[in-house]
Short mmCIF file of C-alpha atoms and ligand atoms in Angstrom, two decimals:
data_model
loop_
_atom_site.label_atom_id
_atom_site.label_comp_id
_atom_site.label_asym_id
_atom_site.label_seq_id
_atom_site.Cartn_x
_atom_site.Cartn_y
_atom_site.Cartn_z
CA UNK P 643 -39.84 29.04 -9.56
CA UNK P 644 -39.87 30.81 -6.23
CA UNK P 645 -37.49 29.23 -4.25
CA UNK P 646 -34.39 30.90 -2.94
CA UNK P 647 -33.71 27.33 -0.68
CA UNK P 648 -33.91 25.07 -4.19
CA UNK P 649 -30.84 27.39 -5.54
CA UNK P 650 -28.57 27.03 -2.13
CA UNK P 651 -29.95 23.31 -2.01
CA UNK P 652 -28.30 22.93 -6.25
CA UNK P 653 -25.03 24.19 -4.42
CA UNK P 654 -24.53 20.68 -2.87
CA UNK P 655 -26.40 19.08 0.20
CA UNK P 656 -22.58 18.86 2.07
CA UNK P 657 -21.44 21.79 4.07
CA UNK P 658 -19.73 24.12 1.84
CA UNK P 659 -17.14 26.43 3.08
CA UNK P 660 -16.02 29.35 0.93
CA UNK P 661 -13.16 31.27 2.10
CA UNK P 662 -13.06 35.47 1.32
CA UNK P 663 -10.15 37.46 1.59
CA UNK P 664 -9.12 40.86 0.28
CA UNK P 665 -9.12 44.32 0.42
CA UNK P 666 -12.27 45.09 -2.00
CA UNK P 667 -14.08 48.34 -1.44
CA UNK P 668 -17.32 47.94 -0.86
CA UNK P 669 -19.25 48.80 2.45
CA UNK P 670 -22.80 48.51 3.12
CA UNK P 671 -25.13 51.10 4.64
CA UNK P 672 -28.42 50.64 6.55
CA UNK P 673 -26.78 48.43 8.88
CA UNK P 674 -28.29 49.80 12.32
CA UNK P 675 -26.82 51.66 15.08
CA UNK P 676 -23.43 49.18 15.85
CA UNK P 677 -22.01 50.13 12.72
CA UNK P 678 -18.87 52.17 12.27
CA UNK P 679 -19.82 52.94 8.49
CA UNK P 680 -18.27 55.91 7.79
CA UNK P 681 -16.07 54.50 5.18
CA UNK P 682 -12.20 54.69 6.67
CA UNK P 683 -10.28 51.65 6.32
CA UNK P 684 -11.33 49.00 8.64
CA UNK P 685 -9.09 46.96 10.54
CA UNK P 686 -9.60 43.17 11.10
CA UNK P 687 -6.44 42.20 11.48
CA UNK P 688 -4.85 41.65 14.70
CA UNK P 689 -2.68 43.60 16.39
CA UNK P 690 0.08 42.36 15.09
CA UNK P 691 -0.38 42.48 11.90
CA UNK P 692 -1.63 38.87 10.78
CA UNK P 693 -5.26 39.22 9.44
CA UNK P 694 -7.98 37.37 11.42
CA UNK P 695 -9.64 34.40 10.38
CA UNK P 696 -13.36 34.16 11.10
CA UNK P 697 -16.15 31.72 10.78
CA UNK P 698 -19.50 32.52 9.80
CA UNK P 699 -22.40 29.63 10.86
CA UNK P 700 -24.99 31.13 8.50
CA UNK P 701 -29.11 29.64 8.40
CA UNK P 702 -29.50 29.12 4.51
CA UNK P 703 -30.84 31.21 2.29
CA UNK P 704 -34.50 30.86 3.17
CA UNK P 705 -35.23 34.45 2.16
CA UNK P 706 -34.47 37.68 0.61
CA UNK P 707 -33.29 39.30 3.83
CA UNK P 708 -30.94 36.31 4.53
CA UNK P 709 -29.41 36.26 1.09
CA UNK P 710 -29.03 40.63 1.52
CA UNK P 711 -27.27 39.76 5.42
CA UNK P 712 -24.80 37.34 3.88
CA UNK P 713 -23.77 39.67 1.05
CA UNK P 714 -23.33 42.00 3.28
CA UNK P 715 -21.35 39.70 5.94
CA UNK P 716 -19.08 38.69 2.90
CA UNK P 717 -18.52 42.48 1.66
CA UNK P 718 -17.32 43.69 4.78
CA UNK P 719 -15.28 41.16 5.62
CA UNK P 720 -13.55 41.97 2.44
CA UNK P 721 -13.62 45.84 3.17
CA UNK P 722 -12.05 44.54 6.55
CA UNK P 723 -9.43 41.89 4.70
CA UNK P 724 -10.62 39.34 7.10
CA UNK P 725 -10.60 35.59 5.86
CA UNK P 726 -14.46 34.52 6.24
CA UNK P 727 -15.07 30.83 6.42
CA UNK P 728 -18.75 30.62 5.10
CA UNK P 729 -20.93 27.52 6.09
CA UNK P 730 -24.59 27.86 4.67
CA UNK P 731 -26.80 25.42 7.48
CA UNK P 732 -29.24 24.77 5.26
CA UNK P 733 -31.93 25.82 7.60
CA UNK P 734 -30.46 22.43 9.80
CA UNK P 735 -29.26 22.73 13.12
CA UNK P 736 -27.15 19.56 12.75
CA UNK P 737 -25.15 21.28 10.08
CA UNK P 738 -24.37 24.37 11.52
CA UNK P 739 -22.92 22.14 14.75
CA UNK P 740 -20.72 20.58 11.99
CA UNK P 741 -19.39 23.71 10.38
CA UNK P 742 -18.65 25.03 14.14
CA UNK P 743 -16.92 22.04 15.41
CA UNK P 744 -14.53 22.62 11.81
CA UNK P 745 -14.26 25.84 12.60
CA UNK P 746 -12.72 25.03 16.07
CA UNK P 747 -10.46 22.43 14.14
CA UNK P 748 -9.34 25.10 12.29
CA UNK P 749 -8.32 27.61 15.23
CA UNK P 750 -10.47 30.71 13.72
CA UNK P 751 -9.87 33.71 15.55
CA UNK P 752 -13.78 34.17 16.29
CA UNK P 753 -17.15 32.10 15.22
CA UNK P 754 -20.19 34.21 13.79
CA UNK P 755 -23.36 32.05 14.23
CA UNK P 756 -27.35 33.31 13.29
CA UNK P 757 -28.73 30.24 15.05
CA UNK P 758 -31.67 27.94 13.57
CA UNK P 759 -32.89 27.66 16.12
CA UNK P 760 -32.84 28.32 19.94
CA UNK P 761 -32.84 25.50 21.93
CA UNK P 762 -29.71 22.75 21.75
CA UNK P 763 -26.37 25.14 20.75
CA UNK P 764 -25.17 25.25 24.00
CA UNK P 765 -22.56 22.30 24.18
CA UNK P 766 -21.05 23.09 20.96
CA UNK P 767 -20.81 27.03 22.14
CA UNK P 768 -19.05 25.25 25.59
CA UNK P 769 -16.64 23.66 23.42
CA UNK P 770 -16.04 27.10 21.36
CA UNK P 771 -15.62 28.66 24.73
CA UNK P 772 -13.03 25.71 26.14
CA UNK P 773 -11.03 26.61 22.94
CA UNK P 774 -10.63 30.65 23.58
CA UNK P 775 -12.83 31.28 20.43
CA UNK P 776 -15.12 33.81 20.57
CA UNK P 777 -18.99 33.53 19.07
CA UNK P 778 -20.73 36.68 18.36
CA UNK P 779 -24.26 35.91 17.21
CA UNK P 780 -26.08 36.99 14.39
CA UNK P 781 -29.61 38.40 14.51
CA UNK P 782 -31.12 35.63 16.61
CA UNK P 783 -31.22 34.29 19.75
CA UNK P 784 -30.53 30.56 21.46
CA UNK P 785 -31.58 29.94 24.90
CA UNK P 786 -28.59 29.06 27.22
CA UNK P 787 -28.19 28.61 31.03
CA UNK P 788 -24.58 30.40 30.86
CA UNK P 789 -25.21 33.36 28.78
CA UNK P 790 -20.82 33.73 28.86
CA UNK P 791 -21.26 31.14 26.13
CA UNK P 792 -21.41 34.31 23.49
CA UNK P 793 -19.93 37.32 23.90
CA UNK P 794 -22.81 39.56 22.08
CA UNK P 795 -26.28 39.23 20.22
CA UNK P 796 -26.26 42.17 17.16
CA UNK P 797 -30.24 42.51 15.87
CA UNK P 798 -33.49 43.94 16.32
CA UNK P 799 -35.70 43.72 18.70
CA UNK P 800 -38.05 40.84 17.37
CA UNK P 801 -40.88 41.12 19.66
CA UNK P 802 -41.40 44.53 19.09
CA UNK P 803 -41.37 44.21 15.32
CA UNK P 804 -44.34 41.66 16.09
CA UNK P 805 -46.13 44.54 18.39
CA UNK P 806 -46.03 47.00 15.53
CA UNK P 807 -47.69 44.70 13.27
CA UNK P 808 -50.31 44.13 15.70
CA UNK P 809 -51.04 47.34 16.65
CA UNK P 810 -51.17 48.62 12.85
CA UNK P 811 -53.69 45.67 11.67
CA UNK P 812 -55.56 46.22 15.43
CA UNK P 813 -55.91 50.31 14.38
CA UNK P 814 -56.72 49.75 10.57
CA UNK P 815 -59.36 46.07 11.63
CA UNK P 816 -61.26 49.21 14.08
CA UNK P 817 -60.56 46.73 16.72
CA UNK P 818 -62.35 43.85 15.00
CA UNK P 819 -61.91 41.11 12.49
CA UNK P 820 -60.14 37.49 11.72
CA UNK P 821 -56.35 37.29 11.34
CA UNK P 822 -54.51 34.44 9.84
CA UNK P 823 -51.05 34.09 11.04
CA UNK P 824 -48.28 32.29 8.95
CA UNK P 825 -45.23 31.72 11.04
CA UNK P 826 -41.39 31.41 10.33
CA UNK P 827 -39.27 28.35 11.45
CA UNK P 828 -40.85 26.75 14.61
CA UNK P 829 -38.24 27.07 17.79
CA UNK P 830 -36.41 30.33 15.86
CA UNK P 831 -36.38 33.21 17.65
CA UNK P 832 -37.85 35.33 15.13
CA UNK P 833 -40.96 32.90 14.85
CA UNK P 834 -41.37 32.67 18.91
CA UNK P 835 -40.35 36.35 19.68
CA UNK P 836 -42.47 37.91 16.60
CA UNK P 837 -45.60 35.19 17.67
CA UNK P 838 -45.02 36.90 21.29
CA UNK P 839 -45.18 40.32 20.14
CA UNK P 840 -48.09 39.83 18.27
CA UNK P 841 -50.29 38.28 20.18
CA UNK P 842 -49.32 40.10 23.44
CA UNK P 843 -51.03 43.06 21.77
CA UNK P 844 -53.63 41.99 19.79
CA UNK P 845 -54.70 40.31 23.16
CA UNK P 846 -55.51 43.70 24.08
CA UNK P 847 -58.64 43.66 21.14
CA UNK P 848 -61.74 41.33 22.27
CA UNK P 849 -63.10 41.98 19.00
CA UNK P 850 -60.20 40.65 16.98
CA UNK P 851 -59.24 36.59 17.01
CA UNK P 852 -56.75 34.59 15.36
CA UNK P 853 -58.53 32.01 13.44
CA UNK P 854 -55.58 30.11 11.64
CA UNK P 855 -51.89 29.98 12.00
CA UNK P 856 -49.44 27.60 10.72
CA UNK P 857 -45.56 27.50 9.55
CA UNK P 858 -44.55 28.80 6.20
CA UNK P 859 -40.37 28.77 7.47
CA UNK P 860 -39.88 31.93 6.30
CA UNK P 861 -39.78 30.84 2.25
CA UNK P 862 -42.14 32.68 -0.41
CA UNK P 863 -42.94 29.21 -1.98
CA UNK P 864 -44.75 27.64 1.66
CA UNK P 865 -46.16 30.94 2.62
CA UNK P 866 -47.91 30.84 -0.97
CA UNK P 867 -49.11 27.14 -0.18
CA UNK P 868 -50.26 28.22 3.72
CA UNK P 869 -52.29 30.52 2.63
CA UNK P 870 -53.70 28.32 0.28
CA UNK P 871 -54.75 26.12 2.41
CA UNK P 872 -56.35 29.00 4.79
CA UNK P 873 -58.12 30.20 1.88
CA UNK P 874 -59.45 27.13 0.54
CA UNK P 875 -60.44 25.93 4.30
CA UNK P 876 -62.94 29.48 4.84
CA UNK P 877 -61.71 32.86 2.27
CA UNK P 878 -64.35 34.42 3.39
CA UNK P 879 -63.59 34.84 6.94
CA UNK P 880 -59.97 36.16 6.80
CA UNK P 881 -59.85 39.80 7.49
CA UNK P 882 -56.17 40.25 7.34
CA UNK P 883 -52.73 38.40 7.59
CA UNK P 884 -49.85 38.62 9.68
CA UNK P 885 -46.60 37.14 8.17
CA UNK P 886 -43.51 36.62 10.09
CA UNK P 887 -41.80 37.64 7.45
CA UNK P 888 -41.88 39.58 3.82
CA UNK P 889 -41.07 36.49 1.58
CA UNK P 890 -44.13 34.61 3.34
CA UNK P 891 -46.29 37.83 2.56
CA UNK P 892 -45.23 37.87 -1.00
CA UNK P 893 -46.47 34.26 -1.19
CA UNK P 894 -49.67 34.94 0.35
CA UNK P 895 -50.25 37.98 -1.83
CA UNK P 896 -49.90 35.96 -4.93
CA UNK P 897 -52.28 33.01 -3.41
CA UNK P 898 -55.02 35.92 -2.49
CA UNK P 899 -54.59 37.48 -6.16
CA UNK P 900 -55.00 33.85 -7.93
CA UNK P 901 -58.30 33.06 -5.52
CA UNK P 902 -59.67 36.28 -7.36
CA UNK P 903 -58.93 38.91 -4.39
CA UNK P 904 -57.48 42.09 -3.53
CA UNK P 905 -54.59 41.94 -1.32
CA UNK P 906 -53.93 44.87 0.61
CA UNK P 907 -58.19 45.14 0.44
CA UNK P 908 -60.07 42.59 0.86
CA UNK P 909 -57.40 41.27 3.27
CA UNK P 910 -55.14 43.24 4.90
CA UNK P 911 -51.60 42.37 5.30
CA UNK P 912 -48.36 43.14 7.57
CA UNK P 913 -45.13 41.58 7.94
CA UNK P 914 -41.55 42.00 8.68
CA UNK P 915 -38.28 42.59 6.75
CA UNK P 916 -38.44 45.45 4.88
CA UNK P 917 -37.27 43.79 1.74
CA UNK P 918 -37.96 46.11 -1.47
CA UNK P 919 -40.47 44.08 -3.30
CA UNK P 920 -42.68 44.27 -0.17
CA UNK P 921 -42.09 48.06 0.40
CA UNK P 922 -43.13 48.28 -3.16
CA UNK P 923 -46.22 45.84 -2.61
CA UNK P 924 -46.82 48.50 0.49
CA UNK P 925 -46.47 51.18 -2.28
CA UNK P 926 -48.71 49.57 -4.81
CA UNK P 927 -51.42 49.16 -2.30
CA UNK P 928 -51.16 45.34 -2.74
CA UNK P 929 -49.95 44.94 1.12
CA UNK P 930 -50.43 47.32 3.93
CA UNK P 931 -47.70 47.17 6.38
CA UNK P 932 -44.09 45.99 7.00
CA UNK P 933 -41.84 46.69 9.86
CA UNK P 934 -37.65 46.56 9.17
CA UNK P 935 -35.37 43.73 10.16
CA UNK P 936 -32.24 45.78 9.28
CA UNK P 937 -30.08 43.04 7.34
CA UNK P 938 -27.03 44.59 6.74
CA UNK P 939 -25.47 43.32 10.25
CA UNK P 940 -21.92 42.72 8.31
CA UNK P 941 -20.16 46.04 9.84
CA UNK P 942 -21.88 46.00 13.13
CA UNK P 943 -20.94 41.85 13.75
CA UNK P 944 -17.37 42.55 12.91
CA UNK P 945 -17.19 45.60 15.59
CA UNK P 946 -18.32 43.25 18.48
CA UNK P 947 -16.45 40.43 16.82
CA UNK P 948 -13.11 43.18 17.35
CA UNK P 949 -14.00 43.66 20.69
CA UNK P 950 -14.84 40.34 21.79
CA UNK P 951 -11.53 39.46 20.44
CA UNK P 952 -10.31 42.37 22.16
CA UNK P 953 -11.74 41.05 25.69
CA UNK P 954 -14.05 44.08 25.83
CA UNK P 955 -17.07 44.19 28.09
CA UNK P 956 -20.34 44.09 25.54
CA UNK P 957 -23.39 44.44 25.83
CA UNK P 958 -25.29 40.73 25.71
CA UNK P 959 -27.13 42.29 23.03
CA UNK P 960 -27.02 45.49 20.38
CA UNK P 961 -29.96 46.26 19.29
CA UNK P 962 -30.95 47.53 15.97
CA UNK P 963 -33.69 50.68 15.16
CA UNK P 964 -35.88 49.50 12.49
CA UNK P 965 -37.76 51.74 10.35
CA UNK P 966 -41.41 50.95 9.04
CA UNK P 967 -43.69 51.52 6.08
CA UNK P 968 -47.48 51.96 5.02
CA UNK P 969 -48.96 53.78 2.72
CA UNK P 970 -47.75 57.69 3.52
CA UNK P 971 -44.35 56.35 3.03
CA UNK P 972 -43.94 53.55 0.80
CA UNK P 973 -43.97 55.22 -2.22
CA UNK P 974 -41.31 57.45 -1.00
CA UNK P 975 -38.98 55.15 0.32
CA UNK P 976 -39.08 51.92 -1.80
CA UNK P 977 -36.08 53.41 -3.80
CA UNK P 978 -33.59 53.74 -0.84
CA UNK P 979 -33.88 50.10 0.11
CA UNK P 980 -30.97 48.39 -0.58
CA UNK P 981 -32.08 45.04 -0.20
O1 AHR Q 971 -33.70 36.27 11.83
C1 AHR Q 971 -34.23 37.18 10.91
C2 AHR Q 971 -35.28 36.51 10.07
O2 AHR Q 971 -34.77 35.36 9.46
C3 AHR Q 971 -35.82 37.33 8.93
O3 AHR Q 971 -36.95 38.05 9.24
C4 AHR Q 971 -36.21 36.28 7.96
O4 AHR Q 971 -36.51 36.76 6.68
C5 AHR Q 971 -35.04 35.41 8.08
O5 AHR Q 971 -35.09 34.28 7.42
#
């Protein structure tokens, strides 16, 4: 019923590749500061002339902010008439190795990859390299000793999204309490870097511990069964929650409201994304907190994917400005999200 994985899983457990071309119109706005959004007619081709071919390594489709950064990947390759190779991983790092090493087969012009995971990329991005092809990552991380292996990073900063949510439930807990913490993806860098964040700050609060904590992989469907399992283990002593992201949050709401509590009062929640339904759980006083992931990397990734091409110096990473929400803005807000 809840799961967005089950629907990309129906699509076939092989690697399929779907290739976009065109000139459609659409272009897609909230998409950070690296975007050049203002509308004009991109350019993806090369120089001269002959449109580029890219390939996009995406993680699955493990949430609603995954689902909203490939749509807008797709769209603006489109806008940009750029011919997108698309490779859901699954959420497995094996897979994604296999759609890169086709994509090198295939000569693309330049590799997008939003990396499982961090650890273990690094020979396939040497043989990317070896072959002239450019990787620009998406939103996360991987840990390499030659940091040449990519030309640019474009995403937010994830251990400050975990400080904010730390400091919020830290302010609203008066400095005391029980937090139960349900992670995404173990070795991602939104689940180390978020963790990180987190507990850096709420460090800084004797009176406040962190009595469970255990993966939910980003999915709505395992962050409903996590918490559970915390709330079946001891309700009583959870104070609040801290989700790595929205879709886990939305589970654990709905596990708090069948045990016969309040979410959003009896425990407190925060988490990241800034998808609409949890903006609008912020609104309805059903959560209490979410910082923004901005997800609509598609315009931004093709800049640095131009420039990489181009042999410009970048940055090693572009970093996006994410918003946040509680309850003097939700209500406001919820109906300019666009994902
Ligand atoms: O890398 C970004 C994270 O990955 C998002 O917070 C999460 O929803 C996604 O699956």
């Amino acid at each position: 019923m809840y799961s967005r994985k089950t629907i990309a899983m129906s699509l076939g457990s092989l690697l399929a590749f779907s290739m976009l071309a065109g000139c459609g119109s659409s272009s897609s706005t909230d998409s950070g500061t690296a975007a050049k959004t203002d509308g004009a007619p991109a350019t993806g081709g090369k120089a001269e002339g002959k449109s580029l071919t890219i390939g996009f390594a995406q993680v699955g489709a493990e949430s609603g902010w995954r689902t909203a950064e490939t749509g807008s990947v797709k769209d603006e390759a489109t806008r940009r008439g750029i011919k997108l190779m698309f490779a859901d991983g699954h959420g497995k790092q094996e897979d994604q190795i296999k759609a890169i090493h086709t994509f090198i087969a295939q000569k693309v012009d330049g590799i997008i990859l939003a990396p499982v995971v961090v650890t273990g990329f690094e020979p396939v991005l040497k043989e990317a390299k070896d072959a002239g092809i450019p990787v620009v990552l998406s939103d996360r991380a991987v840990t390499v000793k030659d940091d040449s292996l990519y030309a640019t990073l474009v995403g937010s900063d994830f251990v400050e999204e975990g400080r904010r949510c730390a400091d919020f439930l830290a302010k609203k807990m008066n400095g005391k309490g029980n937090i139960a913490e349900i992670e995404g993806n173990i070795g991602s860098a939104p689940q180390l870097e978020r963790k990180k964040g987190f507990e850096a700050e709420i460090a800084k609060y004797p009176g406040i511990k962190i009595t469970k904590d255990a993966e939910g992989k980003f999915e709505l469907a395992k962050g409903k069964e996590v918490m559970e399992a915390f709330l079946k283990s001891d309700a009583k002593s959870i104070n609040a929650v801290f989700a790595h992201n929205d879709d886990m949050a939305l589970g654990a709401i709905q596990a708090i409201e069948e045990a016969g509590l309040k979410p959003g009062k009896d425990i407190m929640i925060a988490s990241i994304d800034g998808e609409k339904t949890m903006v609008q759980a912020v609104a309805d006083g059903k959560a209490n907190f979410c910082v923004e992931c901005k997800a609509l990397l598609g315009p931004g990734l093709f800049d640095a994917m131009n420039d990489a091409i181009a042999k410009k110096k970048l940055p090693k990473k572009t970093v996006m400005q994410d918003d946040q929400f509680d309850e003097t803005n939700a209500k406001k807000l919820v109906e300019t999200r666009k994902y």
